[in-house]
Structures are given as structure tokens and as C-alpha cells.
Coordinates of C-alpha atoms and ligand atoms in Angstrom, one line a residue:
M1 CA -26.0 -9.2 -21.9
I2 CA -24.1 -9.8 -24.9
A3 CA -21.6 -7.1 -25.7
Y4 CA -20.5 -6.8 -29.4
L5 CA -17.1 -5.4 -30.0
E6 CA -17.2 -3.6 -33.3
H7 CA -14.4 -1.2 -32.9
F8 CA -11.3 -0.1 -34.7
V9 CA -8.2 -0.5 -32.6
H10 CA -5.6 1.9 -33.7
E11 CA -2.1 0.6 -33.5
N12 CA 0.4 3.5 -32.8
D13 CA -1.7 5.9 -34.8
S14 CA -0.7 4.1 -38.0
E15 CA -3.2 3.5 -40.8
T16 CA -3.1 -0.2 -39.9
T17 CA -6.3 -1.0 -38.2
L18 CA -7.7 -4.1 -36.8
H19 CA -11.4 -4.7 -37.3
Q20 CA -12.8 -6.8 -34.5
Q21 CA -16.2 -8.2 -34.6
V22 CA -16.4 -10.6 -31.8
S23 CA -19.1 -11.4 -29.2
M24 CA -18.3 -11.7 -25.6
D25 CA -21.0 -13.2 -23.6
L26 CA -20.7 -10.7 -20.7
E27 CA -23.2 -10.6 -17.9
G28 CA -21.7 -7.3 -16.8
T29 CA -21.2 -4.2 -18.9
I30 CA -18.7 -2.9 -21.3
D31 CA -18.2 0.9 -21.8
Y32 CA -16.1 2.4 -24.7
T33 CA -16.9 6.1 -24.0
S34 CA -16.9 6.9 -20.2
T35 CA -13.4 5.5 -19.8
A36 CA -11.4 8.6 -18.8
Y37 CA -11.3 7.7 -15.1
A38 CA -9.6 4.4 -15.9
G39 CA -6.8 6.2 -17.7
K40 CA -5.8 8.2 -14.6
D41 CA -4.7 7.3 -11.0
F42 CA -4.0 8.8 -7.6
G43 CA -0.4 9.7 -8.7
G44 CA -1.7 12.1 -11.4
L45 CA 1.7 11.6 -13.2
H46 CA 0.6 9.3 -16.1
A47 CA -2.5 9.1 -18.3
S48 CA -3.5 6.6 -21.0
T49 CA -6.8 5.8 -22.8
P50 CA -8.2 2.3 -22.5
F51 CA -9.9 0.7 -25.3
A52 CA -12.9 -0.1 -23.0
V53 CA -13.8 -0.5 -19.5
V54 CA -15.5 -3.7 -18.3
T55 CA -17.6 -3.9 -15.1
P56 CA -17.8 -7.6 -14.7
S57 CA -20.6 -9.3 -13.0
G58 CA -18.4 -12.2 -11.8
T59 CA -15.3 -14.3 -12.4
H60 CA -16.7 -15.6 -15.8
D61 CA -16.7 -12.2 -17.3
I62 CA -13.1 -11.6 -16.3
S63 CA -12.1 -14.9 -17.8
R64 CA -14.0 -14.1 -21.0
V65 CA -12.3 -10.7 -21.4
I66 CA -8.9 -12.3 -21.0
R67 CA -9.7 -15.0 -23.4
F68 CA -11.0 -12.4 -25.9
A69 CA -7.8 -10.4 -25.5
S70 CA -5.7 -13.4 -26.1
Q71 CA -7.2 -14.0 -29.5
S72 CA -6.1 -10.5 -30.7
P73 CA -2.6 -9.5 -31.5
N74 CA -2.2 -6.6 -29.1
L75 CA -5.0 -6.2 -26.5
T76 CA -4.0 -6.2 -22.9
V77 CA -6.1 -6.4 -19.6
A78 CA -5.5 -4.4 -16.4
A79 CA -7.5 -5.0 -13.2
R80 CA -8.2 -1.7 -11.6
G81 CA -8.9 -1.8 -7.9
N82 CA -9.4 1.8 -6.7
G83 CA -6.7 3.3 -9.0
H84 CA -4.6 4.4 -6.0
S85 CA -1.4 3.7 -7.7
I86 CA 1.2 6.4 -8.5
N87 CA 2.7 5.4 -11.8
G88 CA -0.1 4.1 -14.1
Q89 CA 0.2 0.6 -12.8
A90 CA -3.5 -0.1 -13.1
M91 CA -3.8 1.3 -16.7
A92 CA -4.1 -0.4 -20.0
N93 CA -3.3 1.7 -22.9
K94 CA -5.7 0.8 -25.7
G95 CA -6.5 -2.3 -23.8
F96 CA -9.3 -3.5 -21.4
V97 CA -9.5 -2.1 -17.9
I98 CA -11.6 -4.3 -15.6
D99 CA -13.2 -2.2 -13.0
M100 CA -12.9 -4.5 -9.9
K101 CA -14.2 -2.2 -7.3
R102 CA -17.3 -3.8 -5.7
P103 CA -18.5 -2.6 -2.3
S104 CA -21.1 -5.5 -2.1
D105 CA -18.3 -8.0 -2.0
A106 CA -16.9 -6.8 1.2
V107 CA -17.6 -10.0 3.2
I108 CA -19.0 -12.9 1.4
D109 CA -18.6 -15.5 4.1
V110 CA -17.1 -16.3 7.5
I111 CA -15.1 -19.6 7.8
H112 CA -14.3 -21.4 11.0
C113 CA -11.0 -23.2 10.6
D114 CA -8.9 -25.3 13.0
V115 CA -6.7 -22.4 13.9
G116 CA -9.3 -19.6 14.1
Y117 CA -11.6 -17.6 11.8
A118 CA -11.2 -16.2 8.3
V119 CA -13.4 -14.3 6.0
D120 CA -13.9 -14.6 2.3
V121 CA -13.8 -11.2 0.6
G122 CA -14.1 -10.1 -3.0
G123 CA -10.9 -9.1 -4.8
G124 CA -12.5 -5.8 -5.6
A125 CA -13.8 -5.0 -2.0
L126 CA -12.5 -1.9 -0.3
W127 CA -10.7 -2.5 2.9
E128 CA -12.8 0.1 4.7
D129 CA -15.9 -1.9 3.8
V130 CA -14.3 -5.2 4.9
L131 CA -13.5 -3.5 8.3
K132 CA -17.0 -2.1 8.8
R133 CA -18.8 -5.3 7.8
C134 CA -16.4 -7.6 9.8
V135 CA -16.8 -5.5 13.0
S136 CA -20.5 -4.7 12.8
K137 CA -21.7 -8.1 11.7
F138 CA -19.3 -10.5 13.3
S139 CA -17.2 -8.4 15.9
L140 CA -14.2 -9.7 14.0
S141 CA -11.4 -7.9 12.3
P142 CA -8.5 -8.6 9.9
R143 CA -5.2 -8.5 11.7
S144 CA -3.0 -6.5 9.2
W145 CA -3.9 -3.2 7.6
T146 CA -2.7 -0.3 5.5
D147 CA -2.9 3.2 6.9
Y148 CA -5.6 4.2 4.5
L149 CA -8.4 1.8 3.7
G150 CA -9.8 3.2 0.4
L151 CA -7.8 0.6 -1.3
T152 CA -9.1 -2.8 -2.7
V153 CA -8.2 -6.2 -1.4
G154 CA -6.7 -7.2 -4.8
G155 CA -4.8 -4.0 -5.1
T156 CA -2.9 -4.3 -1.8
L157 CA -2.4 -8.0 -2.0
S158 CA -0.7 -7.4 -5.4
N159 CA 1.9 -5.3 -3.6
A160 CA 2.1 -6.3 0.2
G161 CA 0.0 -4.0 2.3
V162 CA 1.9 -2.5 5.2
S163 CA 1.1 -0.5 8.4
G164 CA 1.7 -0.4 12.1
Q165 CA 0.5 -3.9 12.7
T166 CA 3.0 -5.5 10.2
F167 CA 5.7 -6.0 12.8
R168 CA 3.4 -8.4 14.6
Y169 CA 1.3 -10.1 11.9
G170 CA 3.3 -9.5 8.8
P171 CA 2.0 -7.6 5.7
Q172 CA -1.5 -8.4 4.4
T173 CA 0.1 -10.9 2.1
S174 CA 1.0 -13.0 5.2
N175 CA -2.6 -12.9 6.3
V176 CA -4.2 -14.7 3.4
T177 CA -4.9 -18.4 3.4
E178 CA -6.6 -18.9 0.0
L179 CA -7.2 -17.0 -3.2
E180 CA -9.4 -17.4 -6.3
V181 CA -7.5 -16.2 -9.3
V182 CA -8.2 -15.8 -13.0
T183 CA -4.9 -16.4 -14.7
G184 CA -3.6 -14.8 -17.9
N185 CA -4.8 -18.0 -19.7
G186 CA -8.3 -17.3 -18.6
D187 CA -8.4 -20.2 -16.1
T188 CA -10.1 -19.7 -12.8
V189 CA -8.0 -21.4 -10.1
I190 CA -8.3 -21.7 -6.3
C191 CA -4.9 -21.6 -4.7
S192 CA -3.4 -21.7 -1.2
H193 CA -0.2 -22.9 0.6
A194 CA -1.3 -26.5 -0.1
Q195 CA -3.2 -26.2 -3.4
N196 CA -1.6 -24.7 -6.6
S197 CA 0.9 -23.1 -4.2
E198 CA 3.2 -21.7 -6.9
L199 CA 0.4 -19.6 -8.2
F200 CA -0.6 -18.5 -4.7
F201 CA 2.8 -17.3 -3.7
S202 CA 3.5 -15.7 -7.2
V203 CA 0.2 -13.7 -7.1
L204 CA 0.9 -12.3 -3.5
G205 CA 3.0 -9.2 -4.2
G206 CA 3.0 -10.2 -7.9
L207 CA 2.1 -6.7 -9.2
G208 CA -0.9 -8.2 -11.0
Q209 CA 1.3 -10.2 -13.4
F210 CA 0.0 -13.7 -13.0
G211 CA -3.7 -13.4 -12.4
I212 CA -6.6 -11.4 -11.3
I213 CA -7.6 -12.0 -7.6
T214 CA -11.4 -12.4 -7.5
R215 CA -11.6 -13.6 -3.8
A216 CA -9.3 -13.8 -0.9
R217 CA -9.6 -15.7 2.4
I218 CA -8.2 -13.5 5.1
W219 CA -7.4 -14.3 8.8
V220 CA -9.5 -12.5 11.4
Q221 CA -9.5 -12.1 15.1
P222 CA -11.9 -10.7 17.7
A223 CA -12.1 -7.0 17.1
P224 CA -10.8 -4.8 20.0
D225 CA -13.2 -2.0 21.1
M226 CA -10.9 0.9 21.8
V227 CA -7.6 2.2 21.0
R228 CA -5.2 4.6 22.9
W229 CA -3.3 6.4 20.1
I230 CA 0.0 8.0 21.2
R231 CA 2.7 10.1 19.8
V232 CA 6.1 10.9 21.4
V233 CA 9.0 13.0 19.9
Y234 CA 12.7 12.3 19.6
S235 CA 15.5 14.7 18.8
E236 CA 18.0 11.9 17.9
F237 CA 17.5 9.3 15.1
D238 CA 19.4 6.7 17.0
E239 CA 17.3 7.0 20.0
F240 CA 14.1 6.8 17.9
T241 CA 15.2 3.7 16.0
R242 CA 16.5 2.1 19.2
D243 CA 13.1 2.4 20.9
A244 CA 11.1 1.5 17.8
E245 CA 13.1 -1.7 17.2
S246 CA 12.9 -2.6 20.8
L247 CA 9.1 -2.3 20.7
I248 CA 8.8 -4.5 17.6
T249 CA 11.0 -7.3 19.0
R250 CA 9.4 -7.5 22.5
A251 CA 6.8 -10.2 23.4
E252 CA 3.3 -9.2 22.6
S253 CA 2.3 -8.6 26.1
E254 CA 5.2 -6.2 26.6
S255 CA 4.5 -3.9 23.6
F256 CA 2.0 -1.9 21.8
D257 CA -0.4 -3.2 19.1
Y258 CA 0.8 -0.8 16.5
V259 CA 4.1 0.9 15.9
E260 CA 4.9 3.4 13.3
G261 CA 7.0 6.7 13.1
F262 CA 7.6 9.7 11.0
V263 CA 10.1 12.5 10.4
F264 CA 9.0 16.2 10.7
V265 CA 10.7 19.6 10.6
N266 CA 11.4 21.4 13.8
S267 CA 9.4 24.4 12.9
E268 CA 5.8 25.9 13.2
D269 CA 4.9 25.0 9.7
P270 CA 1.4 23.5 9.9
V271 CA 2.0 20.7 7.3
N272 CA 5.7 19.8 7.8
G273 CA 6.4 20.9 11.4
W274 CA 5.3 20.5 15.0
P275 CA 1.5 20.9 14.4
S276 CA 1.7 17.6 12.3
V277 CA 2.4 15.8 15.6
L278 CA -1.0 16.7 17.2
L279 CA -3.6 14.0 17.3
D280 CA -6.6 16.2 18.0
P281 CA -7.4 19.8 17.1
D282 CA -7.9 20.5 20.9
Q283 CA -4.3 19.6 21.8
I284 CA -1.9 22.5 22.1
L285 CA 1.8 22.7 21.7
E286 CA 3.8 23.9 24.7
P287 CA 5.6 27.1 24.0
G288 CA 9.4 26.6 23.6
L289 CA 9.2 23.1 22.1
M290 CA 10.9 24.3 19.0
T291 CA 13.9 25.5 20.9
R292 CA 14.3 22.2 22.9
S293 CA 16.4 20.7 20.0
V294 CA 18.8 22.4 17.6
N295 CA 18.2 19.7 15.1
R296 CA 16.5 20.7 11.9
V297 CA 14.4 17.4 11.7
L298 CA 12.9 15.5 14.6
Y299 CA 11.3 12.0 14.8
C300 CA 7.9 11.1 16.1
L301 CA 7.1 7.6 17.3
E302 CA 3.5 6.6 16.8
V303 CA 2.1 3.7 18.8
A304 CA -1.3 2.4 19.8
L305 CA -2.7 0.1 22.4
H306 CA -5.9 -1.9 22.0
Y307 CA -8.2 -2.3 25.0
S308 CA -11.9 -3.3 25.7
K309 CA -14.7 -1.0 26.8
G310 CA -14.7 -2.8 30.1
N311 CA -11.2 -1.6 31.0
C312 CA -11.3 1.4 33.3
S313 CA -9.1 4.3 32.2
S314 CA -6.8 4.0 35.1
T315 CA -5.9 0.4 34.0
V316 CA -5.2 1.6 30.5
D317 CA -3.1 4.6 31.9
T318 CA -1.1 2.3 34.0
R319 CA -0.3 -0.1 31.1
V320 CA 0.6 2.8 28.9
E321 CA 2.8 4.4 31.5
K322 CA 4.6 1.1 31.9
L323 CA 5.2 0.7 28.2
L324 CA 6.2 4.3 27.7
G325 CA 8.5 4.2 30.9
R326 CA 11.0 2.2 29.0
L327 CA 11.3 4.7 26.2
T328 CA 13.7 7.7 25.9
F329 CA 11.6 10.3 24.1
M330 CA 11.9 14.0 24.9
K331 CA 10.1 15.1 28.1
D332 CA 6.7 16.8 27.7
T333 CA 6.2 15.5 24.1
L334 CA 3.5 12.9 24.9
F335 CA 0.3 13.4 22.9
Q336 CA -2.5 10.8 23.2
V337 CA -6.2 10.3 22.5
D338 CA -8.7 7.4 22.9
L339 CA -11.0 6.4 20.1
S340 CA -12.9 3.4 18.9
Y341 CA -11.0 0.7 17.0
V342 CA -12.9 1.4 13.8
D343 CA -12.3 5.2 14.0
F344 CA -8.6 4.6 14.6
L345 CA -8.3 2.4 11.5
L346 CA -10.4 5.0 9.5
R347 CA -8.1 7.9 10.7
V348 CA -6.8 8.8 7.3
K349 CA -10.4 9.2 6.0
E350 CA -10.6 12.6 7.9
A351 CA -7.3 13.7 6.3
E352 CA -8.8 12.7 2.9
K353 CA -12.0 14.8 3.5
Q354 CA -9.8 17.9 4.3
A355 CA -7.4 17.2 1.4
K356 CA -10.4 16.9 -1.0
A357 CA -11.8 20.1 0.4
N358 CA -8.6 22.1 -0.3
G359 CA -7.9 20.5 -3.7
I360 CA -4.7 18.6 -2.8
W361 CA -6.2 15.1 -2.9
D362 CA -6.8 15.4 -6.7
A363 CA -3.5 17.1 -7.5
P364 CA -0.5 15.0 -8.5
H365 CA 1.3 12.9 -5.8
P366 CA 4.9 12.0 -6.7
W367 CA 5.3 9.5 -4.0
L368 CA 8.4 7.4 -3.2
N369 CA 8.2 4.3 -1.1
L370 CA 11.2 2.2 -0.1
F371 CA 12.2 -0.7 2.2
V372 CA 15.6 0.2 3.6
S373 CA 17.7 -2.3 5.6
K374 CA 18.4 -1.7 9.3
A375 CA 22.1 -1.6 8.4
S376 CA 21.4 1.4 6.0
I377 CA 18.7 3.4 7.8
A378 CA 21.1 5.7 9.7
D379 CA 22.7 6.6 6.4
F380 CA 19.4 7.3 4.9
D381 CA 18.6 9.6 7.7
H382 CA 22.0 11.3 7.2
F383 CA 21.8 11.7 3.5
V384 CA 18.1 12.1 2.8
F385 CA 16.0 13.2 5.9
K386 CA 18.7 15.6 7.3
K387 CA 19.9 16.9 3.9
I388 CA 17.8 16.6 0.9
L389 CA 14.4 16.6 2.8
K390 CA 15.3 18.8 5.6
D391 CA 12.5 21.2 4.8
G392 CA 9.8 18.6 4.5
I393 CA 7.8 17.3 1.5
G394 CA 4.3 18.8 2.1
G395 CA 3.1 15.6 3.4
P396 CA 4.1 12.7 5.8
M397 CA 7.6 11.2 5.7
L398 CA 7.0 7.9 7.3
V399 CA 9.8 5.7 8.7
Y400 CA 9.3 2.6 10.9
P401 CA 10.8 -0.9 11.4
I402 CA 9.4 -4.1 10.3
L403 CA 10.5 -7.7 11.2
R404 CA 11.4 -9.8 8.1
S405 CA 10.5 -13.0 9.9
K406 CA 6.9 -12.1 9.5
W407 CA 7.0 -12.1 5.8
D408 CA 6.5 -15.2 3.7
E409 CA 9.8 -15.5 1.7
G410 CA 7.8 -17.4 -1.1
T411 CA 5.8 -14.4 -2.2
S412 CA 6.8 -12.2 -5.2
V413 CA 7.8 -9.3 -2.9
V414 CA 11.5 -8.4 -2.8
L415 CA 13.0 -7.1 0.4
P416 CA 16.4 -5.8 1.5
D417 CA 18.7 -7.9 3.7
G418 CA 18.7 -8.4 7.4
D419 CA 16.2 -9.4 10.2
I420 CA 14.8 -5.8 10.4
F421 CA 14.2 -3.3 7.7
Y422 CA 12.4 0.0 7.5
I423 CA 9.5 1.2 5.4
V424 CA 10.2 4.8 4.2
A425 CA 7.2 6.4 2.6
L426 CA 7.6 10.0 1.2
L427 CA 4.0 10.9 0.7
R428 CA 4.3 14.2 -1.2
F429 CA 1.2 16.4 -1.7
T430 CA 1.3 19.2 -4.1
N431 CA -0.9 22.3 -3.7
P432 CA -2.4 23.6 -6.9
Y433 CA -3.2 26.9 -5.3
Q434 CA 0.3 27.8 -3.8
K435 CA 3.6 28.5 -5.2
S436 CA 5.4 25.2 -4.7
P437 CA 8.1 23.2 -6.6
S438 CA 6.8 21.7 -9.9
V439 CA 5.9 18.1 -10.1
R440 CA 8.8 17.6 -12.4
D441 CA 11.2 18.9 -9.7
L442 CA 9.7 16.6 -7.2
V443 CA 10.1 13.6 -9.5
A444 CA 13.7 14.7 -10.1
Q445 CA 14.2 14.8 -6.3
N446 CA 12.9 11.3 -6.0
H447 CA 15.5 10.2 -8.5
E448 CA 18.2 12.2 -6.7
I449 CA 17.3 10.3 -3.5
L450 CA 17.6 7.0 -5.3
Q451 CA 20.9 7.9 -6.8
V452 CA 22.3 9.1 -3.5
C453 CA 21.2 5.8 -1.9
A454 CA 22.9 3.7 -4.7
R455 CA 26.0 5.9 -4.7
N456 CA 26.5 5.5 -0.9
G457 CA 25.9 1.7 -1.1
L458 CA 22.6 1.7 0.9
D459 CA 20.7 -1.6 0.9
F460 CA 17.2 -0.8 -0.2
K461 CA 14.3 -2.0 -2.5
L462 CA 11.5 0.0 -3.9
Y463 CA 8.0 -0.8 -2.4
L464 CA 5.2 -0.2 -5.0
P465 CA 8.1 -0.5 -7.5
H466 CA 8.2 1.4 -10.8
Y467 CA 10.8 1.0 -13.6
N468 CA 10.7 1.9 -17.2
T469 CA 13.3 -0.6 -18.4
E470 CA 13.7 -4.4 -18.2
E471 CA 17.1 -3.7 -16.7
G472 CA 15.5 -1.8 -13.9
W473 CA 13.2 -4.7 -13.1
K474 CA 16.0 -7.3 -13.3
Q475 CA 18.0 -5.3 -10.8
H476 CA 14.9 -5.0 -8.6
F477 CA 14.2 -8.7 -8.5
G478 CA 17.9 -9.7 -8.4
D479 CA 18.3 -13.5 -8.2
R480 CA 14.5 -13.9 -8.1
W481 CA 14.0 -12.4 -11.6
S482 CA 14.4 -15.8 -13.4
R483 CA 11.6 -17.3 -11.3
F484 CA 9.4 -14.2 -11.8
V485 CA 9.9 -14.7 -15.6
E486 CA 9.2 -18.5 -15.3
M487 CA 6.0 -17.9 -13.4
K488 CA 4.9 -15.3 -16.0
S489 CA 5.5 -17.7 -18.8
R490 CA 3.3 -20.3 -17.0
Y491 CA 0.4 -18.1 -15.9
D492 CA 0.3 -15.3 -18.4
P493 CA 2.3 -16.5 -21.4
M494 CA 1.2 -13.9 -23.7
A495 CA 1.8 -11.0 -21.2
I496 CA -1.8 -9.8 -21.3
L497 CA -2.1 -8.8 -17.6
A498 CA -1.2 -5.6 -15.8
P499 CA 0.6 -3.8 -18.7
G500 CA 0.8 -0.6 -16.7
Q501 CA 3.6 -2.2 -14.6
K502 CA 5.8 -2.1 -17.7
I503 CA 7.5 -5.3 -16.8
F504 CA 6.7 -7.4 -19.8
T505 CA 5.7 -6.6 -23.4
R506 CA 2.5 -8.2 -24.9
H507 CA 3.5 -11.2 -27.0
Q508 CA 1.7 -11.7 -30.3
Ligands
FAD1 P1 -4.8 -0.2 -8.1 O1 -4.0 1.0 -8.1 O2 -6.1 -0.1 -8.8 O3 -3.9 -1.4 -8.7 C1 -2.7 -1.6 -8.4 C2 -2.0 -2.8 -9.1 O4 -2.7 -4.0 -8.8 C3 -2.3 -2.7 -10.6 O5 -1.1 -3.3 -11.3 C4 -3.5 -3.5 -10.9 O6 -3.6 -4.0 -12.2 C5 -3.3 -4.6 -9.8 N1 -4.6 -5.0 -9.3 C6 -5.6 -4.3 -8.9 N2 -6.7 -5.1 -8.4 C7 -6.2 -6.4 -8.7 C8 -6.8 -7.7 -8.5 N3 -8.0 -7.8 -7.9 N4 -6.0 -8.7 -8.8 C9 -4.8 -8.6 -9.3 N5 -4.3 -7.5 -9.6 C10 -5.0 -6.4 -9.2 N6 0.2 0.8 0.8 C11 0.5 0.1 1.9 O7 1.0 -1.0 1.9 N7 0.2 0.7 3.2 C12 -0.4 1.9 3.3 O8 -0.5 2.4 4.3 C13 -0.7 2.6 2.1 N8 -1.4 3.8 2.2 C14 -1.8 4.4 1.0 C15 -2.5 5.6 1.0 C16 -2.9 6.2 0.0 C17 -3.7 7.5 0.1 C18 -2.6 5.7 -1.3 C19 -3.0 6.4 -2.5 C20 -2.0 4.5 -1.4 C21 -1.5 3.8 -0.3 N9 -0.8 2.6 -0.3 C22 -0.4 1.9 0.8 C23 -0.4 2.0 -1.6 C24 -1.5 1.0 -2.1 O9 -1.5 -0.1 -1.3 C25 -1.3 0.6 -3.5 O10 -1.1 1.6 -4.4 C26 -2.4 -0.4 -4.0 O11 -2.1 -0.9 -5.2 C27 -3.7 0.5 -4.2 O12 -4.8 -0.3 -4.3 P2 -5.8 -0.1 -5.4 O13 -7.0 -0.9 -5.1 O14 -6.1 1.3 -5.6 O15 -5.0 -0.7 -6.7

């Protein structure tokens, strides 16, 4: 199909207009009217109107849109995965949004390499489709996940992609062997550790700044059948972190396959309190649990063990008991369920359904995600969990340790110092039907948390970073800023790509 652009692009509402009449030989579609969805995201905090939304039929269309934009003085291009960013990162104000989401690209091919298997997946594939296709067709599974799988491959690889498997396999960015990328010059490039490696590492965690990922080759392994999913509770933060760190540093055979944790309020509140620890609606809380600790907030360690259908339950019980036997959680606070591997990985889908039904999925989400060094995590608990957030946030407050050695230092992701650091995810949900703090107040509280961390000298970095000033970005990247700028000038010299990250300004 040939799409003719014959539109007036208004610059800052001034009278100056630019009349474009150019043809782009697109095989996909271009839409100038039904674009509202591409001007919003999961965060619900920012909105902007794109000039047009392109649904590409393939890599060539993406390249053509970028080349077309480069011929104009001001047009930008944003790849939109599933728009699950919080701060407008996938938006392009008055620019092109490329709608990357493509369920049919979930698994393009399975590749047998010297060291195992990998799958080729489209950049716009949703991880949930990758999972289902890999398991049902090949009994294989990627090794490293996010908690929620309604995210695209390109979207998470542009950040990192972390969850309870990261301690063992690294983030999703450490589980990719090859990428196909369309750069800001419009060139389609295959890159890997060995080939065009600068582009490969820059793109991973690169916040969409260097190119649009159209295909990724991901490590896979045989998919387990079943999972024992377990939660135990701690009264004291130092005991919780000691056990969590011990689990992530043990040999594989001596530990669980998944390690996460969260903070909750020592109350009956259904969202912030003890009920949030239950894994199954049939489970009940022993009376008196709330009075066992005088602490206002408590800590839940969440672990999981893979096993095969052939294992009898007593064998699994024995293994679990042995692993739990070395931990120091509060007595009678063990909750566990067995479920299939696929259901375990899709566990947040159920929460999504409920949240959609009660209106909180589509309400704003002023989330804050951080990586906090091991050296600073006790201070974070002291200043933030125990004080600022002692009443909860209306959603999960995740905190769990990750090993730095599993991260590829060459990618664009920036991390705090030390061998171990924690991910802290403050996943706030706002309820449009209940009296609750305003979104503005919650955003202000996020700022307060960052200020308290900075004032008290905590070592941390934002995950899924968001800054409004170049100074903010410079500080975020630290001594890696100059390299980030150098790579930008090589692969997207006119700063056409991912304008919603607000790192660079479009060059004329
Ligand atoms: P989008 O929001 O559409 O895009 C994000 C950025 O990537 C934009 O700058 C965009 O331009 C760019 N981009 C998108 N596609 C491409 C591409 N193909 N090539 C290059 N750049 C591209 N993160 C975790 O690590 N672990 C979690 O457990 C986790 N859970 C989450 C749960 C929920 C409910 C939500 C909303 C988010 C969660 N996230 C998690 C964060 C998530 O990984 C990021 O927000 C991710 O960017 C969202 O993917 P997306 O496909 O929606 O990307």
C-alpha cells in the first residue's frame, strides 16, 4: 500500500506550518485519526498526540518511516510495545508512533546452537505469547522473565526485564544472543556479542535510543512442568535480607528457582496487609498472626521450586522442607500452592482481570522503581518502608536481591555499586471509586522518597528511569554518559528515536 502524507504538521501551535507531500511505500498501514491510544500509557500521568500511528508489515516499513522522518525538520519516531510505561516513554508528540505489538511474531524459529537452544521472536511479541508458544509447541521456555507478561520483547529489552529468576540467569537483557535492529539512520542491522557488538550492547537497556528491535534471539531451556509457589513471613528486615541473600548465593541445587520478596503492613487491610500474603482464596490466616510482631511493617519472602509431573508429592515436600529448614521466618507463616509452570508465570494475569473489573487497572499508576545497593538497603527500609510507606501504597512493595555478576556490564543499564543490589518496586494502584490521596500527592511522595535517599547518601539508581532535564540524565548515567551520547550520535545522530524518554532533543 502506498500511504500519502498530505498533512499539516503544526509546530508549537504557531502559524508556521510545514506542508508535507511525500509518499512512503508502506506495506502496512498508517492512521492519522484513531491515534488516541498511542498518546496514553499504563502510568496514566502523561498524554500527547502523535502525528500518525504506523502499523508496519515488516522491518522495511520501520526503516521507511525513520528515513521519512529524517527528511523533515522535526518529526520523531517512537516504537510502542504494549504502552506499559509509566512516564510517556513510548510516546511521540506530533511524531510517528510505530505500533510494534504483533501476537503472530511470538516464536518465529527455534535454533539449535553449540550450547543449547534459542528462539527467534519478534520485537513486538508479547512475552505471554512467547511463553505459550514455546511451551506448547517445543516444551521449551525462556529462562528469565518479568512478573507480568503482557509486555513486549522489545519493550523489556530496552530496559532490562527482571523478576525472581534474575538472580540465577540475569535480567532478560543477559539472555539474548542476537538482535535485528533498525537504527535511527534507517539501517537494518544484525548484531550480537561478536557482530556489531557496540550496537548490540547499546540497544540492550538502551531505552529505545539507538534502534528499534525487530527480532531477538533468546536463550531457552526445557520447560519445567510444575511449580511449588511458597511465601513465608519475617518480622525483622535483617533476617529477611540475610535469608534472601543466602538463597541467591547458594549453588543451584541448594536453592529455589525463583526468589522475590515484598513488604506489607501488619494489619487486616485486604490490599496492604496480611491478606496480600495468601496465595489462594481457600487459604486462611491463623487468628493472632497480627499480634505476633509489634512491627508496623513485615516482610514476605516469596520463592518457587520447579519440579516435573513424575515427582511424587512427598519428594517435593522433602526438598522444600530441606530448603526452608535453613531459613528463619516466623513460625506458622508458611503458605504454599502447586500449579503448572505456565500458570505460575501467568500469575499476574489473574490480578489484571480483577483490577480491570474494579477499575484500578485503567486508573493512573504513579510507580517508582529503583535499584538500591546492598549497602544502602537497610537505610532504605528505615527511612522509606518503616516511615514514609508504613501504611502501604495500595499495591505491592517489592524488594528482593539480585546478583550483579549475572548482568552484562556492557549494556546501557546502569546499576548501583556492589556484588548484590536490590530491586525496589513501588507499584501504586489508585482507586477512582474510593477516597484516596490524589495522584499529584503520590507523585510528590515519590519525589520525597528520592530526596530522602539522596539526602542520606543512599546508593541507588532508578530502574525504568525518568528525568525531565539533561542534568538528571547525566547524573543517572554518571561516567557512562559520554559513551551513551557517543553511541547516540553514531546510531541516531538526528535524535529521531524514542523522544518520550526526554533524553535528547531532535536535531534539525
Ligand atoms: P512500551 O511502554 O511500549 O515502551 C517502553 C520503551 O521502549 C519506549 O521508550 C519505547 O519507545 C521502547 N520500545 C518499545 N518497543 C521497542 C522496540 N521493539 N525496540 C526498541 N525500543 C522499543 N519490568 C520488569 O523488569 N519486571 C517486571 O516484573 C515488570 N512488571 C511490570 C508489570 C506491569 C503491570 C507493568 C505495567 C510494567 C512492568 N514492568 C516490569 C515494566 C516494563 O518492563 C516496562 O515498562 C516495559 O518497557 C514495558 O514494555 P512495553 O512493551 O509496554 O513497552
